[in-house]
Amino acid sequence: MSRIIVAATPVSGHHGPLLRIASHLSGAGHQVVFLGGARFADEVRAAGPEFRPLPAEADYDDRDFAARFPERARIPAGPALQVWDVMHVFGDPTAAQCRALKDTLADFPATVVIHDNLFLGALALALGEEAATRPAVFSVGITPLIVESRDTAPPGSGLLPPADDAERERYAALAAHGEEQRKPLVDHLRECFAAAGATLPEGPLGRVFTEAADVFVQLTVPGFEYPRGDQPANIRFAGIIPIPAGDGREHPSWWPELLRAREQGRRIVVATQGTLANDDLSRLVVPALRALADRDDVLVVAATGRPDAAARVAATLPELPGNAVVAGFVPFADLLPYTDVLITNGGYGGTQAALAHGVPLVVAGASEDKPEVAARVEWTGTGVNLRTDTPTDEELRAAVATVLGNLAHRERAARLARQYADHDALATFDTLARTASTPAPAPDSAR
């Protein structure tokens, strides 16, 4: 068995998949230390691994970004905010993260470090130490694959792959312009890595971050990612981490209504804004409720992930449509098999969980990595990309009608679901951990 450190950025969407990996490895008999945000300590310990907190300069509560990053609110949404986040939310903690890893290794000599792809301290460890003197470093891609390529549009643009040579040339010009604009970001990250005792290599950032790891494990299937003729050799597609079951909790009080709707032949449409961008439900959930209010053949489940969901919806929509329920906690593992369409803001994990169940999508996302997720849904033909995070009622109504009325979306989602079923991400990490802890065979001269 292996000694493994699992390190996660203290953001829910990063922490969740890494904890499920850590819990699986711990249950498989490996010794696992989880390095993460202090607010997750009890959850980690309950899952099995030993917990160690990140140092204060690398820790924060993602439920209140303003407390740690007050200046972030002044950055306009879009590319400027993405750059700011990479510089400060993910870049600034690099040295403290790397130091925490080294401190942990001092009394827990692990053979493997597994980290989310934006826990840059682990990449600093990989770049700053000789491979023979450090643990194997496995980076986990919890966002769409960020690898610059001649076969794709510039990462973050939300554009589909080039259709011809003219579009390739246009994309190359966009990429060159983007590289020029990102020089302050690269300079900042060089300083962050230098403070951690590492040198950031030359080259496009996406490729540098990907190739710095010994193995880059992308949490998707090949069918949901653009093919690249120049893809780095260390990338491995592993499928997705299964979403947690209800853990024995009773189904919510509205569950019988869901079952009756299904028995009556009504369609189930689920609307969600994920677990982080769900403060303002008037951006997507409420418009979805309004847009479908006159469809008697549909039951709309507003899956908010918030205990105060009913009050927040009522503040904008005082009278709830008769064909809708508003939910806080939702057992998605139980709900998705009944779902005909998922309306989502484009969270990477939630989108793929739907596709793994063969559920087509309507995607309305324009922040963080969500345009890239939406573009992949469009490219795979598994749903409609609305190209905005504030869709109108009319846009949502038309998009849902398109997905429900076009069997091609469901057929393509079902085709992808078969790919997901053929992958076992947790088993992949177990195999990687065992392989990394196995000594290489001695050369013939030493036998």
CSV table of C-alpha atoms in Angstrom, one decimal:
chain,number,residue,atom,x,y,z
A,1,MET,CA,0.0,0.0,0.0
A,2,SER,CA,1.0,3.6,-0.6
A,3,ARG,CA,1.4,6.7,1.5
A,4,ILE,CA,-0.5,9.4,-0.3
A,5,ILE,CA,-1.0,13.1,0.2
A,6,VAL,CA,-4.2,14.5,-1.4
A,7,ALA,CA,-4.1,18.3,-1.6
A,8,ALA,CA,-7.1,20.5,-2.5
A,9,THR,CA,-7.7,24.2,-3.1
A,10,PRO,CA,-10.2,25.3,-0.4
A,11,VAL,CA,-13.1,25.8,-3.0
A,12,SER,CA,-16.0,23.4,-2.9
A,13,GLY,CA,-15.8,22.4,-6.5
A,14,HIS,CA,-12.1,21.5,-6.1
A,15,HIS,CA,-12.4,20.0,-2.6
A,16,GLY,CA,-15.3,17.7,-3.4
A,17,PRO,CA,-13.7,15.5,-6.1
A,18,LEU,CA,-10.4,15.3,-4.3
A,19,LEU,CA,-12.0,14.2,-1.1
A,20,ARG,CA,-13.9,11.4,-2.9
A,21,ILE,CA,-10.6,10.3,-4.3
A,22,ALA,CA,-8.9,10.5,-0.9
A,23,SER,CA,-11.8,8.6,0.8
A,24,HIS,CA,-11.7,5.8,-1.8
A,25,LEU,CA,-7.9,5.4,-1.5
A,26,SER,CA,-8.1,5.4,2.3
A,27,GLY,CA,-10.9,2.7,2.1
A,28,ALA,CA,-8.6,0.7,-0.3
A,29,GLY,CA,-6.0,0.4,2.4
A,30,HIS,CA,-3.6,3.3,1.5
A,31,GLN,CA,-2.4,5.7,4.2
A,32,VAL,CA,-3.8,9.0,3.2
A,33,VAL,CA,-3.3,12.6,4.5
A,34,PHE,CA,-5.7,15.2,3.2
A,35,LEU,CA,-4.3,18.7,3.0
A,36,GLY,CA,-7.1,21.2,2.6
A,37,GLY,CA,-9.3,24.1,3.9
A,38,ALA,CA,-9.9,24.2,7.7
A,39,ARG,CA,-13.7,24.4,7.2
A,40,PHE,CA,-13.7,20.9,5.7
A,41,ALA,CA,-11.8,19.3,8.6
A,42,ASP,CA,-14.8,17.3,10.1
A,43,GLU,CA,-16.0,16.2,6.6
A,44,VAL,CA,-12.5,14.9,5.8
A,45,ARG,CA,-12.1,13.0,9.0
A,46,ALA,CA,-15.5,11.4,8.6
A,47,ALA,CA,-14.5,10.2,5.1
A,48,GLY,CA,-11.5,8.3,6.4
A,49,PRO,CA,-8.2,10.2,5.7
A,50,GLU,CA,-6.1,12.1,8.2
A,51,PHE,CA,-6.7,15.8,7.9
A,52,ARG,CA,-4.1,18.6,8.0
A,53,PRO,CA,-5.1,22.2,7.4
A,54,LEU,CA,-3.5,24.5,4.9
A,55,PRO,CA,-1.5,27.4,6.4
A,56,ALA,CA,-3.6,30.5,6.9
A,57,GLU,CA,-2.0,32.3,3.9
A,58,ALA,CA,-3.3,29.6,1.6
A,59,ASP,CA,-6.7,29.1,3.3
A,60,TYR,CA,-10.0,30.9,2.9
A,61,ASP,CA,-13.8,30.3,2.9
A,62,ASP,CA,-15.1,30.1,-0.6
A,63,ARG,CA,-18.6,30.9,0.7
A,64,ASP,CA,-17.4,34.5,1.5
A,65,PHE,CA,-14.7,35.4,-1.1
A,66,ALA,CA,-15.2,39.1,-0.2
A,67,ALA,CA,-13.8,38.5,3.3
A,68,ARG,CA,-10.4,37.3,1.9
A,69,PHE,CA,-10.4,39.0,-1.5
A,70,PRO,CA,-12.3,42.3,-1.1
A,71,GLU,CA,-10.8,43.8,-4.2
A,72,ARG,CA,-12.2,40.9,-6.3
A,73,ALA,CA,-15.7,42.5,-6.3
A,74,ARG,CA,-14.2,45.5,-8.3
A,75,ILE,CA,-13.0,43.3,-11.2
A,76,PRO,CA,-15.5,43.0,-14.1
A,77,ALA,CA,-16.7,39.5,-14.9
A,78,GLY,CA,-15.2,37.8,-17.8
A,79,PRO,CA,-11.5,37.5,-18.9
A,80,ALA,CA,-10.3,40.2,-16.5
A,81,LEU,CA,-11.7,38.3,-13.5
A,82,GLN,CA,-10.4,35.0,-14.8
A,83,VAL,CA,-6.9,36.5,-14.9
A,84,TRP,CA,-7.2,38.1,-11.5
A,85,ASP,CA,-8.3,34.7,-10.0
A,86,VAL,CA,-5.4,32.9,-11.4
A,87,MET,CA,-3.0,35.5,-10.1
A,88,HIS,CA,-4.4,35.9,-6.6
A,89,VAL,CA,-6.9,33.1,-5.7
A,90,PHE,CA,-4.7,30.4,-7.1
A,91,GLY,CA,-1.3,31.9,-7.7
A,92,ASP,CA,-0.5,33.8,-4.5
A,93,PRO,CA,-0.9,30.7,-2.2
A,94,THR,CA,1.7,28.7,-4.3
A,95,ALA,CA,4.6,29.2,-1.9
A,96,ALA,CA,2.5,28.5,1.2
A,97,GLN,CA,1.0,25.4,-0.4
A,98,CYS,CA,4.4,24.1,-1.4
A,99,ARG,CA,5.8,24.7,2.1
A,100,ALA,CA,2.8,22.8,3.6
A,101,LEU,CA,3.5,19.8,1.3
A,102,LYS,CA,7.2,19.8,2.3
A,103,ASP,CA,6.3,20.0,6.0
A,104,THR,CA,3.9,17.1,5.6
A,105,LEU,CA,6.4,15.1,3.8
A,106,ALA,CA,8.9,15.6,6.6
A,107,ASP,CA,7.0,13.3,8.9
A,108,PHE,CA,4.8,11.5,6.4
A,109,PRO,CA,7.1,10.4,3.6
A,110,ALA,CA,4.5,9.9,0.9
A,111,THR,CA,5.2,8.3,-2.5
A,112,VAL,CA,2.4,10.1,-4.2
A,113,VAL,CA,0.9,13.6,-4.2
A,114,ILE,CA,-2.5,14.0,-5.8
A,115,HIS,CA,-3.8,17.5,-6.2
A,116,ASP,CA,-6.4,19.5,-8.1
A,117,ASN,CA,-5.0,21.2,-11.2
A,118,LEU,CA,-5.1,24.7,-9.7
A,119,PHE,CA,-3.3,23.7,-6.4
A,120,LEU,CA,-0.1,25.2,-7.9
A,121,GLY,CA,2.0,24.5,-4.8
A,122,ALA,CA,2.2,20.8,-5.9
A,123,LEU,CA,3.4,21.8,-9.4
A,124,ALA,CA,6.0,24.0,-7.7
A,125,LEU,CA,7.1,20.9,-5.8
A,126,ALA,CA,7.3,18.9,-9.0
A,127,LEU,CA,9.3,21.6,-10.8
A,128,GLY,CA,11.6,22.5,-7.9
A,129,GLU,CA,12.7,18.9,-7.0
A,130,GLU,CA,14.4,16.2,-8.9
A,131,ALA,CA,12.0,13.4,-9.8
A,132,ALA,CA,14.1,10.8,-8.0
A,133,THR,CA,14.0,12.7,-4.7
A,134,ARG,CA,10.3,13.6,-4.5
A,135,PRO,CA,6.9,11.8,-4.6
A,136,ALA,CA,5.1,11.2,-7.9
A,137,VAL,CA,2.9,14.1,-8.6
A,138,PHE,CA,-0.5,13.5,-10.1
A,139,SER,CA,-2.6,16.5,-11.2
A,140,VAL,CA,-6.4,16.1,-11.4
A,141,GLY,CA,-8.2,18.1,-14.1
A,142,ILE,CA,-11.4,19.2,-12.5
A,143,THR,CA,-12.0,21.9,-15.2
A,144,PRO,CA,-12.2,21.5,-18.9
A,145,LEU,CA,-8.7,20.6,-20.3
A,146,ILE,CA,-6.7,23.8,-20.5
A,147,VAL,CA,-4.0,22.9,-23.1
A,148,GLU,CA,-3.2,25.3,-26.0
A,149,SER,CA,-3.3,23.5,-29.3
A,150,ARG,CA,-3.3,24.2,-33.0
A,151,ASP,CA,-6.5,22.1,-33.1
A,152,THR,CA,-8.5,24.2,-30.7
A,153,ALA,CA,-9.5,27.8,-30.1
A,154,PRO,CA,-7.6,29.7,-27.4
A,155,PRO,CA,-8.5,28.2,-23.9
A,156,GLY,CA,-11.1,30.3,-22.1
A,157,SER,CA,-12.6,31.7,-25.3
A,158,GLY,CA,-15.6,29.4,-25.3
A,159,LEU,CA,-15.1,29.0,-29.1
A,160,LEU,CA,-15.5,25.7,-31.0
A,161,PRO,CA,-12.5,24.1,-32.7
A,162,PRO,CA,-11.4,25.6,-36.0
A,163,ALA,CA,-13.5,24.4,-39.0
A,164,ASP,CA,-10.9,25.3,-41.6
A,165,ASP,CA,-7.4,26.9,-42.2
A,166,ALA,CA,-8.8,30.4,-42.2
A,167,GLU,CA,-10.3,29.9,-38.8
A,168,ARG,CA,-7.0,28.4,-37.6
A,169,GLU,CA,-5.2,31.5,-38.6
A,170,ARG,CA,-7.8,33.7,-36.8
A,171,TYR,CA,-7.4,31.6,-33.7
A,172,ALA,CA,-3.6,31.8,-33.9
A,173,ALA,CA,-3.9,35.6,-34.0
A,174,LEU,CA,-6.3,35.6,-31.0
A,175,ALA,CA,-3.9,33.3,-29.1
A,176,ALA,CA,-0.9,35.6,-29.8
A,177,HIS,CA,-2.9,38.6,-28.7
A,178,GLY,CA,-3.9,36.8,-25.6
A,179,GLU,CA,-0.3,35.8,-24.8
A,180,GLU,CA,0.7,39.5,-25.0
A,181,GLN,CA,-2.2,40.5,-22.7
A,182,ARG,CA,-1.3,37.8,-20.2
A,183,LYS,CA,2.3,38.9,-19.7
A,184,PRO,CA,1.6,40.5,-16.3
A,185,LEU,CA,-0.1,37.2,-15.2
A,186,VAL,CA,2.9,35.1,-16.3
A,187,ASP,CA,5.3,37.5,-14.6
A,188,HIS,CA,3.3,37.4,-11.4
A,189,LEU,CA,3.2,33.6,-11.5
A,190,ARG,CA,7.0,33.4,-12.1
A,191,GLU,CA,7.4,35.3,-8.8
A,192,CYS,CA,5.0,33.0,-7.0
A,193,PHE,CA,6.8,29.9,-8.2
A,194,ALA,CA,10.2,31.5,-7.4
A,195,ALA,CA,9.0,32.1,-3.9
A,196,ALA,CA,8.3,28.4,-3.7
A,197,GLY,CA,11.8,27.5,-4.9
A,198,ALA,CA,10.8,26.6,-8.5
A,199,THR,CA,11.2,28.0,-12.0
A,200,LEU,CA,8.1,28.3,-14.1
A,201,PRO,CA,9.1,27.0,-17.6
A,202,GLU,CA,8.6,29.0,-20.7
A,203,GLY,CA,5.6,28.3,-22.9
A,204,PRO,CA,1.8,28.7,-22.8
A,205,LEU,CA,0.6,28.4,-19.3
A,206,GLY,CA,-2.0,25.7,-19.9
A,207,ARG,CA,0.7,23.4,-21.4
A,208,VAL,CA,3.2,24.3,-18.7
A,209,PHE,CA,0.8,23.5,-15.9
A,210,THR,CA,-0.3,20.2,-17.5
A,211,GLU,CA,3.1,18.9,-18.4
A,212,ALA,CA,4.6,19.8,-15.0
A,213,ALA,CA,2.8,16.9,-13.4
A,214,ASP,CA,4.1,13.3,-13.8
A,215,VAL,CA,0.6,12.3,-14.8
A,216,PHE,CA,-2.3,14.6,-15.6
A,217,VAL,CA,-5.6,12.8,-14.9
A,218,GLN,CA,-8.4,14.6,-16.7
A,219,LEU,CA,-11.8,13.9,-15.1
A,220,THR,CA,-13.8,13.3,-18.3
A,221,VAL,CA,-14.0,10.9,-21.2
A,222,PRO,CA,-12.4,11.4,-24.6
A,223,GLY,CA,-15.8,12.0,-26.2
A,224,PHE,CA,-16.3,15.2,-24.1
A,225,GLU,CA,-12.9,16.7,-25.0
A,226,TYR,CA,-11.6,18.2,-28.2
A,227,PRO,CA,-9.1,15.9,-30.0
A,228,ARG,CA,-5.6,17.4,-30.2
A,229,GLY,CA,-2.9,16.1,-32.5
A,230,ASP,CA,-0.3,17.8,-30.2
A,231,GLN,CA,-1.8,16.6,-26.9
A,232,PRO,CA,0.8,16.2,-24.1
A,233,ALA,CA,1.7,12.6,-23.5
A,234,ASN,CA,1.1,12.6,-19.8
A,235,ILE,CA,-2.6,13.2,-20.1
A,236,ARG,CA,-4.9,10.3,-19.1
A,237,PHE,CA,-8.7,10.4,-19.4
A,238,ALA,CA,-10.3,8.7,-16.4
A,239,GLY,CA,-14.0,9.4,-16.6
A,240,ILE,CA,-15.7,11.1,-13.7
A,241,ILE,CA,-15.8,10.7,-9.9
A,242,PRO,CA,-19.3,9.3,-9.1
A,243,ILE,CA,-21.6,11.9,-7.5
A,244,PRO,CA,-22.3,11.1,-3.9
A,245,ALA,CA,-25.5,9.2,-3.1
A,246,GLY,CA,-28.0,10.4,-0.6
A,247,ASP,CA,-26.1,8.7,2.2
A,248,GLY,CA,-29.2,7.1,3.6
A,249,ARG,CA,-31.1,10.3,4.0
A,250,GLU,CA,-34.8,10.3,3.3
A,251,HIS,CA,-36.0,11.7,0.0
A,252,PRO,CA,-37.4,15.2,0.2
A,253,SER,CA,-41.1,15.7,0.8
A,254,TRP,CA,-41.8,16.6,-2.8
A,255,TRP,CA,-40.4,13.2,-4.1
A,256,PRO,CA,-43.8,11.6,-4.4
A,257,GLU,CA,-44.8,14.4,-6.8
A,258,LEU,CA,-41.8,13.6,-8.9
A,259,LEU,CA,-42.8,10.0,-9.1
A,260,ARG,CA,-46.4,10.8,-9.9
A,261,ALA,CA,-45.3,13.2,-12.7
A,262,ARG,CA,-43.2,10.4,-14.2
A,263,GLU,CA,-46.1,7.9,-14.0
A,264,GLN,CA,-48.3,10.5,-15.8
A,265,GLY,CA,-45.8,10.8,-18.6
A,266,ARG,CA,-44.8,14.3,-17.8
A,267,ARG,CA,-41.2,15.4,-18.5
A,268,ILE,CA,-38.9,16.3,-15.6
A,269,VAL,CA,-36.8,19.4,-16.1
A,270,VAL,CA,-34.2,20.2,-13.4
A,271,ALA,CA,-32.8,23.7,-13.1
A,272,THR,CA,-29.6,24.4,-11.1
A,273,GLN,CA,-27.0,27.1,-10.6
A,274,GLY,CA,-24.6,24.7,-8.9
A,275,THR,CA,-23.2,25.0,-5.3
A,276,LEU,CA,-21.2,28.2,-5.6
A,277,ALA,CA,-22.8,30.7,-8.0
A,278,ASN,CA,-26.2,30.3,-6.4
A,279,ASP,CA,-26.6,33.4,-4.3
A,280,ASP,CA,-28.7,35.2,-7.0
A,281,LEU,CA,-31.3,32.6,-8.1
A,282,SER,CA,-32.9,35.3,-10.4
A,283,ARG,CA,-30.1,34.7,-12.9
A,284,LEU,CA,-31.2,31.2,-14.1
A,285,VAL,CA,-33.4,29.3,-11.7
A,286,VAL,CA,-36.2,31.8,-11.5
A,287,PRO,CA,-36.3,32.5,-15.2
A,288,ALA,CA,-36.5,28.8,-15.8
A,289,LEU,CA,-39.5,28.5,-13.5
A,290,ARG,CA,-41.2,31.4,-15.3
A,291,ALA,CA,-40.3,30.2,-18.8
A,292,LEU,CA,-41.9,26.8,-18.2
A,293,ALA,CA,-44.8,27.8,-16.0
A,294,ASP,CA,-47.4,27.2,-18.8
A,295,ARG,CA,-46.2,23.7,-19.7
A,296,ASP,CA,-48.6,21.2,-18.0
A,297,ASP,CA,-46.6,18.4,-19.5
A,298,VAL,CA,-43.5,19.3,-17.5
A,299,LEU,CA,-42.5,19.2,-13.8
A,300,VAL,CA,-39.7,21.7,-13.0
A,301,VAL,CA,-37.4,20.9,-10.1
A,302,ALA,CA,-35.4,23.9,-9.0
A,303,ALA,CA,-32.4,22.3,-7.4
A,304,THR,CA,-30.7,25.2,-5.5
A,305,GLY,CA,-28.5,23.5,-3.0
A,306,ARG,CA,-29.6,26.2,-0.5
A,307,PRO,CA,-31.5,25.7,2.8
A,308,ASP,CA,-33.2,29.1,2.2
A,309,ALA,CA,-34.2,28.3,-1.3
A,310,ALA,CA,-37.9,28.9,-1.0
A,311,ALA,CA,-37.4,32.4,0.5
A,312,ARG,CA,-34.9,33.4,-2.1
A,313,VAL,CA,-37.1,32.3,-5.0
A,314,ALA,CA,-40.2,33.9,-3.4
A,315,ALA,CA,-38.3,37.2,-3.2
A,316,THR,CA,-38.3,37.4,-7.0
A,317,LEU,CA,-41.2,35.1,-7.9
A,318,PRO,CA,-43.9,35.4,-5.1
A,319,GLU,CA,-46.2,32.9,-6.7
A,320,LEU,CA,-44.6,29.6,-7.5
A,321,PRO,CA,-45.9,28.0,-10.7
A,322,GLY,CA,-48.1,24.9,-10.1
A,323,ASN,CA,-45.8,22.7,-12.2
A,324,ALA,CA,-42.7,23.4,-10.1
A,325,VAL,CA,-41.0,22.5,-6.8
A,326,VAL,CA,-38.2,24.4,-5.2
A,327,ALA,CA,-35.6,22.3,-3.4
A,328,GLY,CA,-32.6,22.8,-1.2
A,329,PHE,CA,-30.6,19.6,-0.9
A,330,VAL,CA,-31.3,17.3,-3.8
A,331,PRO,CA,-30.0,13.7,-4.1
A,332,PHE,CA,-28.7,14.1,-7.6
A,333,ALA,CA,-27.7,10.5,-7.9
A,334,ASP,CA,-31.3,9.6,-7.4
A,335,LEU,CA,-32.8,12.5,-9.3
A,336,LEU,CA,-30.8,12.3,-12.6
A,337,PRO,CA,-32.3,8.9,-13.7
A,338,TYR,CA,-35.7,10.6,-13.8
A,339,THR,CA,-34.5,13.8,-15.5
A,340,ASP,CA,-35.3,14.6,-19.2
A,341,VAL,CA,-33.4,17.9,-19.4
A,342,LEU,CA,-30.9,19.7,-17.1
A,343,ILE,CA,-30.8,23.5,-17.2
A,344,THR,CA,-27.5,24.4,-15.7
A,345,ASN,CA,-25.0,27.3,-15.5
A,346,GLY,CA,-22.3,24.9,-16.8
A,347,GLY,CA,-20.4,23.5,-13.8
A,348,TYR,CA,-18.0,20.9,-15.1
A,349,GLY,CA,-18.8,18.2,-12.6
A,350,GLY,CA,-22.6,18.6,-12.7
A,351,THR,CA,-22.7,18.8,-16.5
A,352,GLN,CA,-20.8,15.5,-16.8
A,353,ALA,CA,-22.9,13.8,-14.1
A,354,ALA,CA,-25.9,14.6,-16.3
A,355,LEU,CA,-24.2,13.2,-19.4
A,356,ALA,CA,-23.1,10.1,-17.5
A,357,HIS,CA,-26.9,9.5,-17.0
A,358,GLY,CA,-27.6,10.3,-20.7
A,359,VAL,CA,-29.4,13.5,-19.8
A,360,PRO,CA,-29.2,16.3,-22.4
A,361,LEU,CA,-28.7,19.9,-21.3
A,362,VAL,CA,-29.5,23.6,-21.7
A,363,VAL,CA,-26.4,25.5,-20.6
A,364,ALA,CA,-26.3,29.2,-19.6
A,365,GLY,CA,-22.9,30.0,-18.3
A,366,ALA,CA,-20.5,32.9,-18.9
A,367,SER,CA,-18.1,33.0,-15.9
A,368,GLU,CA,-15.0,31.0,-14.8
A,369,ASP,CA,-14.7,27.9,-17.0
A,370,LYS,CA,-18.4,27.7,-17.8
A,371,PRO,CA,-18.1,29.0,-21.5
A,372,GLU,CA,-15.7,26.1,-22.2
A,373,VAL,CA,-18.1,23.6,-20.6
A,374,ALA,CA,-21.0,25.1,-22.7
A,375,ALA,CA,-19.0,24.9,-25.9
A,376,ARG,CA,-18.3,21.2,-25.3
A,377,VAL,CA,-22.0,20.6,-24.9
A,378,GLU,CA,-22.6,22.4,-28.2
A,379,TRP,CA,-19.7,20.5,-29.9
A,380,THR,CA,-20.9,17.1,-28.8
A,381,GLY,CA,-24.5,17.9,-29.8
A,382,THR,CA,-25.7,16.9,-26.3
A,383,GLY,CA,-27.6,20.1,-25.7
A,384,VAL,CA,-28.1,23.8,-26.4
A,385,ASN,CA,-25.5,26.5,-25.5
A,386,LEU,CA,-27.2,29.8,-24.8
A,387,ARG,CA,-23.9,31.7,-24.6
A,388,THR,CA,-25.0,33.9,-21.7
A,389,ASP,CA,-25.5,33.5,-17.9
A,390,THR,CA,-28.6,35.7,-17.9
A,391,PRO,CA,-30.9,34.1,-20.4
A,392,THR,CA,-34.4,35.5,-21.0
A,393,ASP,CA,-37.5,33.5,-20.3
A,394,GLU,CA,-38.1,33.3,-24.1
A,395,GLU,CA,-34.6,31.9,-24.7
A,396,LEU,CA,-35.0,29.3,-22.0
A,397,ARG,CA,-38.5,28.3,-23.2
A,398,ALA,CA,-37.2,27.8,-26.8
A,399,ALA,CA,-34.1,25.9,-25.7
A,400,VAL,CA,-36.0,23.4,-23.5
A,401,ALA,CA,-38.5,22.9,-26.3
A,402,THR,CA,-35.6,22.2,-28.7
A,403,VAL,CA,-34.0,19.7,-26.5
A,404,LEU,CA,-37.3,17.9,-25.6
A,405,GLY,CA,-38.3,17.9,-29.2
A,406,ASN,CA,-35.1,16.7,-30.8
A,407,LEU,CA,-34.2,13.1,-30.1
A,408,ALA,CA,-30.7,13.7,-31.4
A,409,HIS,CA,-29.6,15.5,-28.2
A,410,ARG,CA,-30.7,12.6,-26.1
A,411,GLU,CA,-29.2,10.0,-28.4
A,412,ARG,CA,-25.8,11.8,-28.3
A,413,ALA,CA,-26.0,12.1,-24.5
A,414,ALA,CA,-26.7,8.4,-24.3
A,415,ARG,CA,-23.7,7.7,-26.6
A,416,LEU,CA,-21.5,9.6,-24.2
A,417,ALA,CA,-23.1,7.9,-21.2
A,418,ARG,CA,-21.8,4.6,-22.5
A,419,GLN,CA,-18.2,6.1,-22.6
A,420,TYR,CA,-18.6,7.2,-19.0
A,421,ALA,CA,-19.8,3.7,-18.0
A,422,ASP,CA,-16.6,2.3,-19.5
A,423,HIS,CA,-14.3,4.3,-17.2
A,424,ASP,CA,-13.6,4.0,-13.5
A,425,ALA,CA,-11.9,7.1,-12.3
A,426,LEU,CA,-11.4,5.9,-8.7
A,427,ALA,CA,-9.9,2.6,-9.9
A,428,THR,CA,-7.5,4.7,-12.0
A,429,PHE,CA,-6.2,6.5,-9.0
A,430,ASP,CA,-5.8,3.3,-7.1
A,431,THR,CA,-3.7,1.8,-9.9
A,432,LEU,CA,-1.6,4.9,-10.3
A,433,ALA,CA,-0.9,5.0,-6.5
A,434,ARG,CA,0.1,1.4,-6.4
A,435,THR,CA,2.3,1.7,-9.5
A,436,ALA,CA,4.1,4.8,-8.1
A,437,SER,CA,4.9,3.0,-4.8
A,438,THR,CA,6.4,-0.1,-6.6
A,439,PRO,CA,10.2,0.1,-6.8
A,440,ALA,CA,11.6,-0.1,-10.3
A,441,PRO,CA,13.3,-3.4,-11.1
A,442,ALA,CA,17.0,-3.4,-10.5
A,443,PRO,CA,19.2,-3.4,-13.6
A,444,ASP,CA,20.6,-6.8,-14.8
A,445,SER,CA,24.1,-5.9,-13.5
A,446,ALA,CA,22.7,-5.5,-9.9
A,447,ARG,CA,20.9,-8.8,-9.9
